[in-house]
Coordinates of C-alpha atoms in Angstrom, one line a residue:
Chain A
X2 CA -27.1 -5.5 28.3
X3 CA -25.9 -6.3 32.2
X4 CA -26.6 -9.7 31.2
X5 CA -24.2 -9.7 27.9
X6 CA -22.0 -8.1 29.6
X7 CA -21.6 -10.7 32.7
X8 CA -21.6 -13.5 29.9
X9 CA -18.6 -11.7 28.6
X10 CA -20.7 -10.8 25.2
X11 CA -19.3 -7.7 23.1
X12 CA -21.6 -5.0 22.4
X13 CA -21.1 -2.0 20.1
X14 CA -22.6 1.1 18.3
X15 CA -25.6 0.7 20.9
X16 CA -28.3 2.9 19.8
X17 CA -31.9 3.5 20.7
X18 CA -34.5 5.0 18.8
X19 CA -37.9 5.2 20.0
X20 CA -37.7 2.4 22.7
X21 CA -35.9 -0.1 20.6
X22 CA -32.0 -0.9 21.4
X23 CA -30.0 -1.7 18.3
X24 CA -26.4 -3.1 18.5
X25 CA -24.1 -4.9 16.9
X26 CA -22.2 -8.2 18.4
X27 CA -20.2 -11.0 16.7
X28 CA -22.1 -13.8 14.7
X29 CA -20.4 -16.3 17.4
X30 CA -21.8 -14.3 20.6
X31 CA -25.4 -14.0 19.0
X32 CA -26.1 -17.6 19.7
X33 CA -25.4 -17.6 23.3
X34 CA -28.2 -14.7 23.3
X35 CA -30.9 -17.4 23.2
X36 CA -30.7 -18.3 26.6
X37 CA -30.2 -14.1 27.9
X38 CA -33.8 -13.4 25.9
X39 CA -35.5 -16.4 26.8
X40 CA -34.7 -14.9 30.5
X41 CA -35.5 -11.5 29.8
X42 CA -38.8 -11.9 27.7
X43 CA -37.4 -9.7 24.9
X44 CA -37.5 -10.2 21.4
X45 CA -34.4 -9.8 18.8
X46 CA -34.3 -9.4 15.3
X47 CA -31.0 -9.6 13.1
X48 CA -31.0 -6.5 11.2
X49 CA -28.1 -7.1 9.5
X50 CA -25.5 -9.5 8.5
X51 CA -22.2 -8.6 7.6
X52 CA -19.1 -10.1 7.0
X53 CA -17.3 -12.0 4.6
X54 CA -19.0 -15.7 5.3
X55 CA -22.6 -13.9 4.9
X56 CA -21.3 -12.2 1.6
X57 CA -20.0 -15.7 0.4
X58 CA -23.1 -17.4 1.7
X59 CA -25.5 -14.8 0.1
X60 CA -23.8 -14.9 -3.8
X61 CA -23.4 -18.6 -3.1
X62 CA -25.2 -19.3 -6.5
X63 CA -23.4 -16.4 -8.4
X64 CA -20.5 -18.9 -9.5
X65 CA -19.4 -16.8 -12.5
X66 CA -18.5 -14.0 -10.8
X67 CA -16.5 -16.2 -8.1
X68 CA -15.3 -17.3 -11.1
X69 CA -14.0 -14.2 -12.4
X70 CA -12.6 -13.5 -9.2
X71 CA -10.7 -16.1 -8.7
X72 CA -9.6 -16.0 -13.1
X73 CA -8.5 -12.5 -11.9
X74 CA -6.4 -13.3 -9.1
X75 CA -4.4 -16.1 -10.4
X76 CA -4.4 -14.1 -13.7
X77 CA -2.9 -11.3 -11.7
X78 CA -0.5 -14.0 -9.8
X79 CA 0.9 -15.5 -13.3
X80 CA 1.5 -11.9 -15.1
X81 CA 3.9 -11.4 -11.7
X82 CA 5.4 -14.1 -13.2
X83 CA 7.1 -12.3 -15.6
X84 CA 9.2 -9.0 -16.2
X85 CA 7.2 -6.2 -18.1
X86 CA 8.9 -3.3 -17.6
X87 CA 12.9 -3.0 -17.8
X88 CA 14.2 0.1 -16.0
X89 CA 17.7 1.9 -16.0
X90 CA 19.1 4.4 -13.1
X91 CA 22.2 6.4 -12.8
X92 CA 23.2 6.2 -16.8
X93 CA 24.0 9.8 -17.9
X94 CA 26.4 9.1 -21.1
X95 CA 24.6 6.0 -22.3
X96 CA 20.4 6.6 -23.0
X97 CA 18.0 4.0 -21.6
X98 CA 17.5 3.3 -25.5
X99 CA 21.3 2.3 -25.7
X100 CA 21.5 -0.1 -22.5
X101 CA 17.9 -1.4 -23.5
X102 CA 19.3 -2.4 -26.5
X103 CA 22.6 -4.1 -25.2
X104 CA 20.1 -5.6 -23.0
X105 CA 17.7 -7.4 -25.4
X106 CA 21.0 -8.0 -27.6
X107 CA 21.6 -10.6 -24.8
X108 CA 18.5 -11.8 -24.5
X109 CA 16.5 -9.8 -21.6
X110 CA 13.6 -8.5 -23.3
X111 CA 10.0 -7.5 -21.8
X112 CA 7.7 -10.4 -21.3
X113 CA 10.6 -12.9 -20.1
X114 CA 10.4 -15.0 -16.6
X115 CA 11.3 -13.7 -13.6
X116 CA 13.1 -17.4 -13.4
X117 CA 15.0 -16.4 -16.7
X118 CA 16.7 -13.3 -15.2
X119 CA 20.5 -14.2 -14.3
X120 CA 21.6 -11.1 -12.8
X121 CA 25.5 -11.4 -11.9
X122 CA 25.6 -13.0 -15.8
X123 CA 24.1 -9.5 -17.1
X124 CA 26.0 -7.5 -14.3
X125 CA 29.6 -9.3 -16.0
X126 CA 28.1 -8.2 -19.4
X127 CA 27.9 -4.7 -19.1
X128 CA 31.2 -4.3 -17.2
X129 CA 32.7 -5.9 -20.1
X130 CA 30.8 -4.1 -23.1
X131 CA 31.1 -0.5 -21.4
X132 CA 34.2 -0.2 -20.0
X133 CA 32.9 3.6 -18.5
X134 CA 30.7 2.1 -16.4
X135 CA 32.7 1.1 -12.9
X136 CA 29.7 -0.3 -11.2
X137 CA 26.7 -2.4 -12.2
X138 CA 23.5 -3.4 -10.2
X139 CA 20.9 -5.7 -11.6
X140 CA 18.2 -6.3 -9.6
X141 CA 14.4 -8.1 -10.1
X142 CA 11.8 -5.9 -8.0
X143 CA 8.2 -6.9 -8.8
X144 CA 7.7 -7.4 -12.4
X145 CA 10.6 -4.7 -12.8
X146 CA 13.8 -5.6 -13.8
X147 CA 15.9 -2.7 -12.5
X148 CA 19.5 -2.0 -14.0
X149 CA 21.7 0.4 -11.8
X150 CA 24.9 1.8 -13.2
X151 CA 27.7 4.3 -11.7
X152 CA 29.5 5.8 -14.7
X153 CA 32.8 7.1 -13.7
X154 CA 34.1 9.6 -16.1
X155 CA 36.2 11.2 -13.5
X156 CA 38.6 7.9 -12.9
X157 CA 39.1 7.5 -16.9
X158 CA 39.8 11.1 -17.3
X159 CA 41.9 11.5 -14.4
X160 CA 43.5 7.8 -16.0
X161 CA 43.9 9.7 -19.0
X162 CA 45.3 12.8 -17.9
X163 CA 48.0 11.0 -16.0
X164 CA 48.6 9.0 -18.8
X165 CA 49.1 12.0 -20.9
X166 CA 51.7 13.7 -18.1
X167 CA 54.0 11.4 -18.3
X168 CA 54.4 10.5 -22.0
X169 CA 56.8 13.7 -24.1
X170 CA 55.0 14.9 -26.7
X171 CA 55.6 18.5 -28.8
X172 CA 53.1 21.0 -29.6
X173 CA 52.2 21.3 -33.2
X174 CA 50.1 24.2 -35.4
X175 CA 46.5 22.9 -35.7
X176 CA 46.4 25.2 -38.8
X177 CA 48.5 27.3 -41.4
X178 CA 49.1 31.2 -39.8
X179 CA 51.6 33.6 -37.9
X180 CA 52.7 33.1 -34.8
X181 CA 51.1 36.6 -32.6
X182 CA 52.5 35.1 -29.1
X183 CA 54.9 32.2 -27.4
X184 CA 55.1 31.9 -24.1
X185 CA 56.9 28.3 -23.2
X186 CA 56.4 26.9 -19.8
X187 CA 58.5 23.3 -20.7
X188 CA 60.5 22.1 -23.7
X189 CA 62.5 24.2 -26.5
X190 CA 60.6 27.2 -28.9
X191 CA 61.1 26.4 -32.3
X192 CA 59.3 29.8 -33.9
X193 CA 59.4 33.2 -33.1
X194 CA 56.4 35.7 -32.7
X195 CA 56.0 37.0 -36.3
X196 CA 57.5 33.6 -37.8
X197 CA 54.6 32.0 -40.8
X198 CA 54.1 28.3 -40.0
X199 CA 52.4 25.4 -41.8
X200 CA 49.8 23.2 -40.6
X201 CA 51.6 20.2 -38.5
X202 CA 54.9 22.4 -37.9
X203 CA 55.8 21.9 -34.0
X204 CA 55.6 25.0 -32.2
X205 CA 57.2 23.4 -29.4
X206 CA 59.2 20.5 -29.1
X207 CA 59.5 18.6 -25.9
X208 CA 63.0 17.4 -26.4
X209 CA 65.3 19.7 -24.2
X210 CA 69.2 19.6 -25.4
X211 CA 71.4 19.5 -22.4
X212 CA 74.7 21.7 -23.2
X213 CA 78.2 21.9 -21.1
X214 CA 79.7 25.2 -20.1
X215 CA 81.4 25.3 -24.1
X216 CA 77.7 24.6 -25.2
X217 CA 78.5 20.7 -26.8
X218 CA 75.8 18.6 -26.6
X219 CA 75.3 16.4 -23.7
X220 CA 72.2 14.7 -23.9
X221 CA 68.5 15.3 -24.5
X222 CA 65.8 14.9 -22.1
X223 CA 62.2 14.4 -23.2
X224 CA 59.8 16.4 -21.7
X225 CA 55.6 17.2 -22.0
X226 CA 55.9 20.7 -23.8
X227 CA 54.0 23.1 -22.3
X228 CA 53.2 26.3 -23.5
X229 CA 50.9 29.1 -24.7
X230 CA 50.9 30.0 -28.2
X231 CA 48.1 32.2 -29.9
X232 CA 47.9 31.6 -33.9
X233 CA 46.7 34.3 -36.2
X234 CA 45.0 32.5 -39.6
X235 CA 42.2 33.2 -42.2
X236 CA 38.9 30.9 -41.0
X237 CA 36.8 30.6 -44.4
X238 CA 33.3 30.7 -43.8
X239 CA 30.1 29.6 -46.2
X240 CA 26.8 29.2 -45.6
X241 CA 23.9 29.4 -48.0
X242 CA 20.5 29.5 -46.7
X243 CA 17.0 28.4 -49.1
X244 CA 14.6 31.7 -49.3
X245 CA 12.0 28.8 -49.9
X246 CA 10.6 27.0 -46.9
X247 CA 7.9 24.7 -46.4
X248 CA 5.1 26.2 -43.9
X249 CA 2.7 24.0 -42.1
X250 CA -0.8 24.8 -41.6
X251 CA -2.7 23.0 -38.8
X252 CA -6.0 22.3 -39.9
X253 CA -7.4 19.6 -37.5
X254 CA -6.0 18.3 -34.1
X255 CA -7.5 15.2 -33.2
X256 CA -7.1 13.2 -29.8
X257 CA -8.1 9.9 -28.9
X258 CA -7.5 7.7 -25.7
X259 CA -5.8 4.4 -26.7
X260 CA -5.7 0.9 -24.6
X261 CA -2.5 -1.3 -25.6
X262 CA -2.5 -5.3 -24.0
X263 CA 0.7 -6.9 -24.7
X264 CA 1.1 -6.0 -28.5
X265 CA -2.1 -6.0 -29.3
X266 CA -3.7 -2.3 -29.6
X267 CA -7.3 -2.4 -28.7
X268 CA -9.4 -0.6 -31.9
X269 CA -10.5 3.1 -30.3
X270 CA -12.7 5.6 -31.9
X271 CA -11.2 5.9 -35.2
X272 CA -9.9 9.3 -36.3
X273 CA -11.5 10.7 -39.5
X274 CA -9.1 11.7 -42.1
X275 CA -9.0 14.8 -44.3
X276 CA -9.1 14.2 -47.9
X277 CA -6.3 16.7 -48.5
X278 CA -2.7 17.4 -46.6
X279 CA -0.5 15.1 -44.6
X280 CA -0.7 14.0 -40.8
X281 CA 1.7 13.5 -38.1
X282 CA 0.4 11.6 -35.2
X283 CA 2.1 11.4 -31.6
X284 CA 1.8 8.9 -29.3
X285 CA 1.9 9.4 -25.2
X286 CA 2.0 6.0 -23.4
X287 CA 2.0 5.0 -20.2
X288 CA 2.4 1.8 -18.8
X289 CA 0.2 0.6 -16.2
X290 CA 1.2 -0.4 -12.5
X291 CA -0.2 -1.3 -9.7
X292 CA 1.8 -0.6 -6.8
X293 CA 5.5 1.0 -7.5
X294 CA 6.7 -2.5 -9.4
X295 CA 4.2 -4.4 -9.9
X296 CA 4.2 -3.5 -13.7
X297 CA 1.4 -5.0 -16.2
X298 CA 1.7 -5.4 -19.9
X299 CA -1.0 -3.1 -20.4
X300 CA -0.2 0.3 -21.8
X301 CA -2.9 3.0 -22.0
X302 CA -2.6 6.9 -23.1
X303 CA -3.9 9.4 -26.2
X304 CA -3.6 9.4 -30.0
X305 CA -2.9 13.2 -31.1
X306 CA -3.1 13.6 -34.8
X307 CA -2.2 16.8 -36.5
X308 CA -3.1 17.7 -39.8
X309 CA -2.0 20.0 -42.0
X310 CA -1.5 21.2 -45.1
X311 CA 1.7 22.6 -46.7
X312 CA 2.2 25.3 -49.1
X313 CA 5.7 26.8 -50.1
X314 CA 6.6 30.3 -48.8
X315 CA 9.4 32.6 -49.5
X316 CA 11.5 34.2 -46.7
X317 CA 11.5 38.3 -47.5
X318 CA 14.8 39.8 -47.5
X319 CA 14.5 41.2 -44.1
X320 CA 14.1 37.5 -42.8
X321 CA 16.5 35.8 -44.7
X322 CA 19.2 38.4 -43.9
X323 CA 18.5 38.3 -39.9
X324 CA 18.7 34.2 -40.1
X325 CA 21.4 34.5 -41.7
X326 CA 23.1 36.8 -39.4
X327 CA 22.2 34.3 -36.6
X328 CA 24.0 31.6 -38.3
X329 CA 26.8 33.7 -37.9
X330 CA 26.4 34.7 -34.4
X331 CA 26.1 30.6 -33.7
X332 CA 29.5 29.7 -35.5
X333 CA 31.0 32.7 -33.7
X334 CA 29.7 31.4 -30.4
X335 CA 31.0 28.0 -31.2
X336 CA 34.5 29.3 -32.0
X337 CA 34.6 31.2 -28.9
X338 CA 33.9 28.5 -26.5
X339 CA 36.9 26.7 -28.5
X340 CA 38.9 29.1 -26.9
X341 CA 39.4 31.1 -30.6
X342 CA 39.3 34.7 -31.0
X343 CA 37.7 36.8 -33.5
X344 CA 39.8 39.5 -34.8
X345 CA 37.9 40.8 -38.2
X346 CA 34.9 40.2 -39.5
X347 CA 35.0 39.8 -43.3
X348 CA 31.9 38.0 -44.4
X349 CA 29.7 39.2 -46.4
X350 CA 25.6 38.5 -46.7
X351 CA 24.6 38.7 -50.3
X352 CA 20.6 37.7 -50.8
X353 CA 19.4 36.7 -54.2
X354 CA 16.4 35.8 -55.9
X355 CA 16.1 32.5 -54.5
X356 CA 19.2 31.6 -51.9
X357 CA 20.8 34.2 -49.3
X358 CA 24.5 33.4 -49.1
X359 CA 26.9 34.3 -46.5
X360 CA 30.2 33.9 -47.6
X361 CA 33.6 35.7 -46.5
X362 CA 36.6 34.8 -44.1
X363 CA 37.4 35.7 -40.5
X364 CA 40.5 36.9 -39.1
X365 CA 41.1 34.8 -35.9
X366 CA 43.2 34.0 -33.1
X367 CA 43.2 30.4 -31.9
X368 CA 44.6 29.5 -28.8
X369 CA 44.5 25.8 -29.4
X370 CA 47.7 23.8 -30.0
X371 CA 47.4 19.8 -31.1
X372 CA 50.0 17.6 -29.7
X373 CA 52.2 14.3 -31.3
X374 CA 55.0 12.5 -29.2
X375 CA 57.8 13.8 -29.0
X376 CA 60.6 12.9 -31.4
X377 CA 64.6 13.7 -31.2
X378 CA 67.4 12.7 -33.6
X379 CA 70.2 12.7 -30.5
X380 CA 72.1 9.8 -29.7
X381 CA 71.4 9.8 -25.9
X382 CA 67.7 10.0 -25.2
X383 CA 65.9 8.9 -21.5
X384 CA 62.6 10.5 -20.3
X385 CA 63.4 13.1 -18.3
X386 CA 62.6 12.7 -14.6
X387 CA 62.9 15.4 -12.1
X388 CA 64.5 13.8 -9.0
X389 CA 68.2 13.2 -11.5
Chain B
X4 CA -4.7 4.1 32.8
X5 CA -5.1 5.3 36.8
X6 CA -3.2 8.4 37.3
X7 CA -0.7 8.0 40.9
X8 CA -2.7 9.3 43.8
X9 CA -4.7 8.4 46.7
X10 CA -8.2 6.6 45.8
X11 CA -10.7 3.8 46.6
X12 CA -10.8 0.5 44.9
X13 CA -13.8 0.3 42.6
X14 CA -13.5 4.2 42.4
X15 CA -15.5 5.0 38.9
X16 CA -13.0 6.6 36.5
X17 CA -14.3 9.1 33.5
X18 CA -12.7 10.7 30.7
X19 CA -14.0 12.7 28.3
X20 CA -13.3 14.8 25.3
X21 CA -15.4 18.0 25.3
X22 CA -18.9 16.8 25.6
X23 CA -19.2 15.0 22.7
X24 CA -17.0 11.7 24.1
X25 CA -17.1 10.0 27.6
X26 CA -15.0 6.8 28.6
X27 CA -16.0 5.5 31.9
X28 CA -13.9 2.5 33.7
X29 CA -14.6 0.7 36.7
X30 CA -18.4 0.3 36.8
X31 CA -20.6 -2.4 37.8
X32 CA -24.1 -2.2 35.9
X33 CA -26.1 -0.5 33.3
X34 CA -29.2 0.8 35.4
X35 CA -31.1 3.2 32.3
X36 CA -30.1 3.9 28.7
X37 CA -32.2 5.7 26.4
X38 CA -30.7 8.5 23.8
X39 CA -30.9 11.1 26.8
X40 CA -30.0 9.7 29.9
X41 CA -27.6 6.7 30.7
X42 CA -27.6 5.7 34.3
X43 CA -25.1 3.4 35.4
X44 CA -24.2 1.6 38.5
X45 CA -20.7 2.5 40.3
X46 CA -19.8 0.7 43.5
X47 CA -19.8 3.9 45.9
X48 CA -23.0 5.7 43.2
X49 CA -24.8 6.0 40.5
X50 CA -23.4 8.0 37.9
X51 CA -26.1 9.9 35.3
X52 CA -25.3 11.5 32.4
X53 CA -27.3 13.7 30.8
X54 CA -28.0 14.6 27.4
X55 CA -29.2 14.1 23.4
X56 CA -28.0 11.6 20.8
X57 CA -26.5 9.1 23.5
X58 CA -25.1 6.5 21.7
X59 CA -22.5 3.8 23.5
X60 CA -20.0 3.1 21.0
X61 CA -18.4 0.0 23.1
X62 CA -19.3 -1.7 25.9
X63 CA -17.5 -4.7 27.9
X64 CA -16.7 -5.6 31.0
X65 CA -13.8 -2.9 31.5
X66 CA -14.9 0.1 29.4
X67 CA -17.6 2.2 27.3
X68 CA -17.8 4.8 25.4
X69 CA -20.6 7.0 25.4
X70 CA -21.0 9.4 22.5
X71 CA -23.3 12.2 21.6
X72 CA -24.1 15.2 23.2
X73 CA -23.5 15.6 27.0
X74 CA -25.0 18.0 28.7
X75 CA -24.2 17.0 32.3
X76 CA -22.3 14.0 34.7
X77 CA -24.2 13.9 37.6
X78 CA -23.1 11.5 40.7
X79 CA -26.1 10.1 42.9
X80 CA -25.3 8.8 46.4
X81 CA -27.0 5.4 46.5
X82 CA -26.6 4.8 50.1
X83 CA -23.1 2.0 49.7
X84 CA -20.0 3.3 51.4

């Protein structure tokens, strides 16, 4: 060991057992041990040999599994080649479906070349198809082709809004009722509280009449009317449910693993079918990765089939009744996030043999007003602007 | 590696965690090994350590490592001062 060590010879995980010292020491530093146990009259034995070259040296005549090695790796090098997996991040409005579509529309699809992709070209074609979307990132990241948007509601609504400000419009009925309230912020009142309007009458007009001190007319300004008016109308309401409904029975659930390459779906262990009742079957696929986008076109996951049989069943009266009544409890929900008011409740739940209808009308108070641009028969009209 | 202080070049240096790992810089020679006693060759003494399972993970010209169980570190005056 002194005598390694002088010669500048690695040793490592010494041991001994019973008198005999076992090490281990590079392939390279074992042959200058020749002239260290010639000296010291020991003998040496290679236990061992490990390492890459001995591996090689020792399979040397298994050539079809270096074979499939080296199949594997350049089959593994040429499926990087290509994109097999398009992603989307940051799309909120439009689904992954949607933009996947667009995408393929232009000719990006699964399975392309890396070399194919033109990003800035796909980049200028969603700017241009989706106007919502301010920002656009294409990008190729393994065998992912990644698509980043930024959707920017907030600009074309605040766009919009500003828009809105500054064009006169005048407030119209959105339905046939009596006016309960008025309260005008900007323009001129043209009903009363009490006063029976038609659908498309204007509430409120946004041209303003500008009087002298003997009240002629001077001019009219054109302004946004603003204002808040509460309409009392009739809302007719229908709905007629089916007492008859279809109930499923599950009779079998059956699940099988399933291995997809490319297109082609590898056979599994087929299910066995029922001779009666129908079958849905849902599919849960995943694709498979290597690293975080280093995507393969293999796709692996489980086959759930359901079976079941149908048979026809009637709602009672006691179940028909309570769905109906939460129908009713929906619409009403719906009309109060609308901002409308429910004053009276006049429908009526009638069940019959077969059908259960709801039918009746509701006494409401909407809130909402619909706005047209503002229009004015006076011979001097200018937009009106605040600093005159 | 040498903590600041006054000490003698060729001063054996040990460090060990619990008794289960010893590192040992600064020694000449390997006099003994077996699995319970290693006996090496300082330039001052002879350092023995005592105990089961000795194994010497590494060994080169500026450190080992001796593993196992230690049950002492025992310096021997060898006569060189």
């Amino acid at each position: 060991m002194n005598l390694c060590n002088f010669h500048g010879i690695s040793i490592w995980d010494l041991e001994c057992r019973q008198g005999v010292y076992q090490c281990c020491m590079y392939a390279e530093d074992f042959k200058l041990l020749r002239g260290i146990v010639r000296k010291t009259g020991k003998r040496v034995r290679i236990v061992a040999r490990i390492g890459l070259p001995f591996f090689l040296y020792k399979n040397r005549r298994r050539k079809a599994a270096a074979a499939g090695i080296v199949f594997f790796f350049a089959l593994l090098y040429g499926m990087s080649l290509f994109v097999w997996n398009i992603g989307f991040e940051g799309n909120v409005k439009y689904t992954d479906q949607v933009l996947l579509d667009f995408v393929e529309s232009k000719g990006y699809h699964h399975g392309m070349t890396r070399k194919s992709v033109r990003c800035e070209a796909l980049e200028k074609e969603i700017r241009n198809a989706y106007p919502d979307i301010t920002w656009v990132s294409v990008r190729l990241d393994g065998t992912r082709m990644i698509v980043k948007v930024k959707e920017n509601e907030m600009a074309s609504e605040a766009q919009q809004t500003e828009q809105e400000n500054t064009v006169p419009r005048d407030l119209i009925a959105p339905n046939s009722g009596i006016v309960r309230s008025i309260a005008t912020r900007q323009g001129t009142p043209l009903v009363h509280v009490g006063d029976s309007v038609e659908k498309g009458a204007v509430l409120v007009s946004g041209a303003v009449e500008i009087v002298d001190d003997y009240g002629a007319h001077l001019t009219t300004h054109l302004v946004k009317a603003d204002a808040d008016v509460i309409l009392e109308y009739e809302l007719e309401y229908e709905e007629e449910l089916s007492r008859i409904y279809e109930e499923r029975t599950v009779q079998n659930i059956q699940k099988r693993p399933f291995l997809q390459i490319g297109t082609a779906v590898l056979p599994v262990i087929p299910f066995w079918n029922s001779a009666d009742g129908q079958a849905e079957q849902i599919r849960e696929v995943t694709q498979f990765h290597l690293f975080e986008n280093f995507y393969l076109p293999i796709y692996y996951g489980s086959i759930v089939r359901k079976e079941y049989t149908v048979s026809a069943q009637q709602y009672t009266e006691e179940e028909i009744e309570s769905r109906a009544r939460m129908y009713l409890a929906n619409y009403f929900e719906k009309l109060q996030k609308l901002g409308v008011e429910i004053i009276e409740n006049n429908v009526r739940i009638v069940v019959r043999e077969k059908v259960c209808l709801a039918q009746g009308t509701l006494l409401v108070w909407d809130q909402r007003v619909e706005t047209a641009p503002a229009e004015t028969t006076a011979k001097e009209t200018e937009p009106f602007n605040e600093r005159n | 590696m040498f903590p600041a202080g006054e000490w003698l070049p060729g001063t054996v240096w040990i460090r060990s965690v619990g008794n289960r790992e010893l590192y040992i810089e600064n020694f000449q020679s390997i006099l003994e090994y077996s699995d319970r006693i290693v006996r090496l060759q300082a330039k001052y003494d002879q350092l023995c350590i005592e105990g089961r399972q000795l194994q010497i993970r590494y060994y080169n010209r500026e450190e080992m490592k001796i593993c196992g169980r230690i049950h002492c570190i025992r310096f021997e005056r060898c006569g060189r001062e």
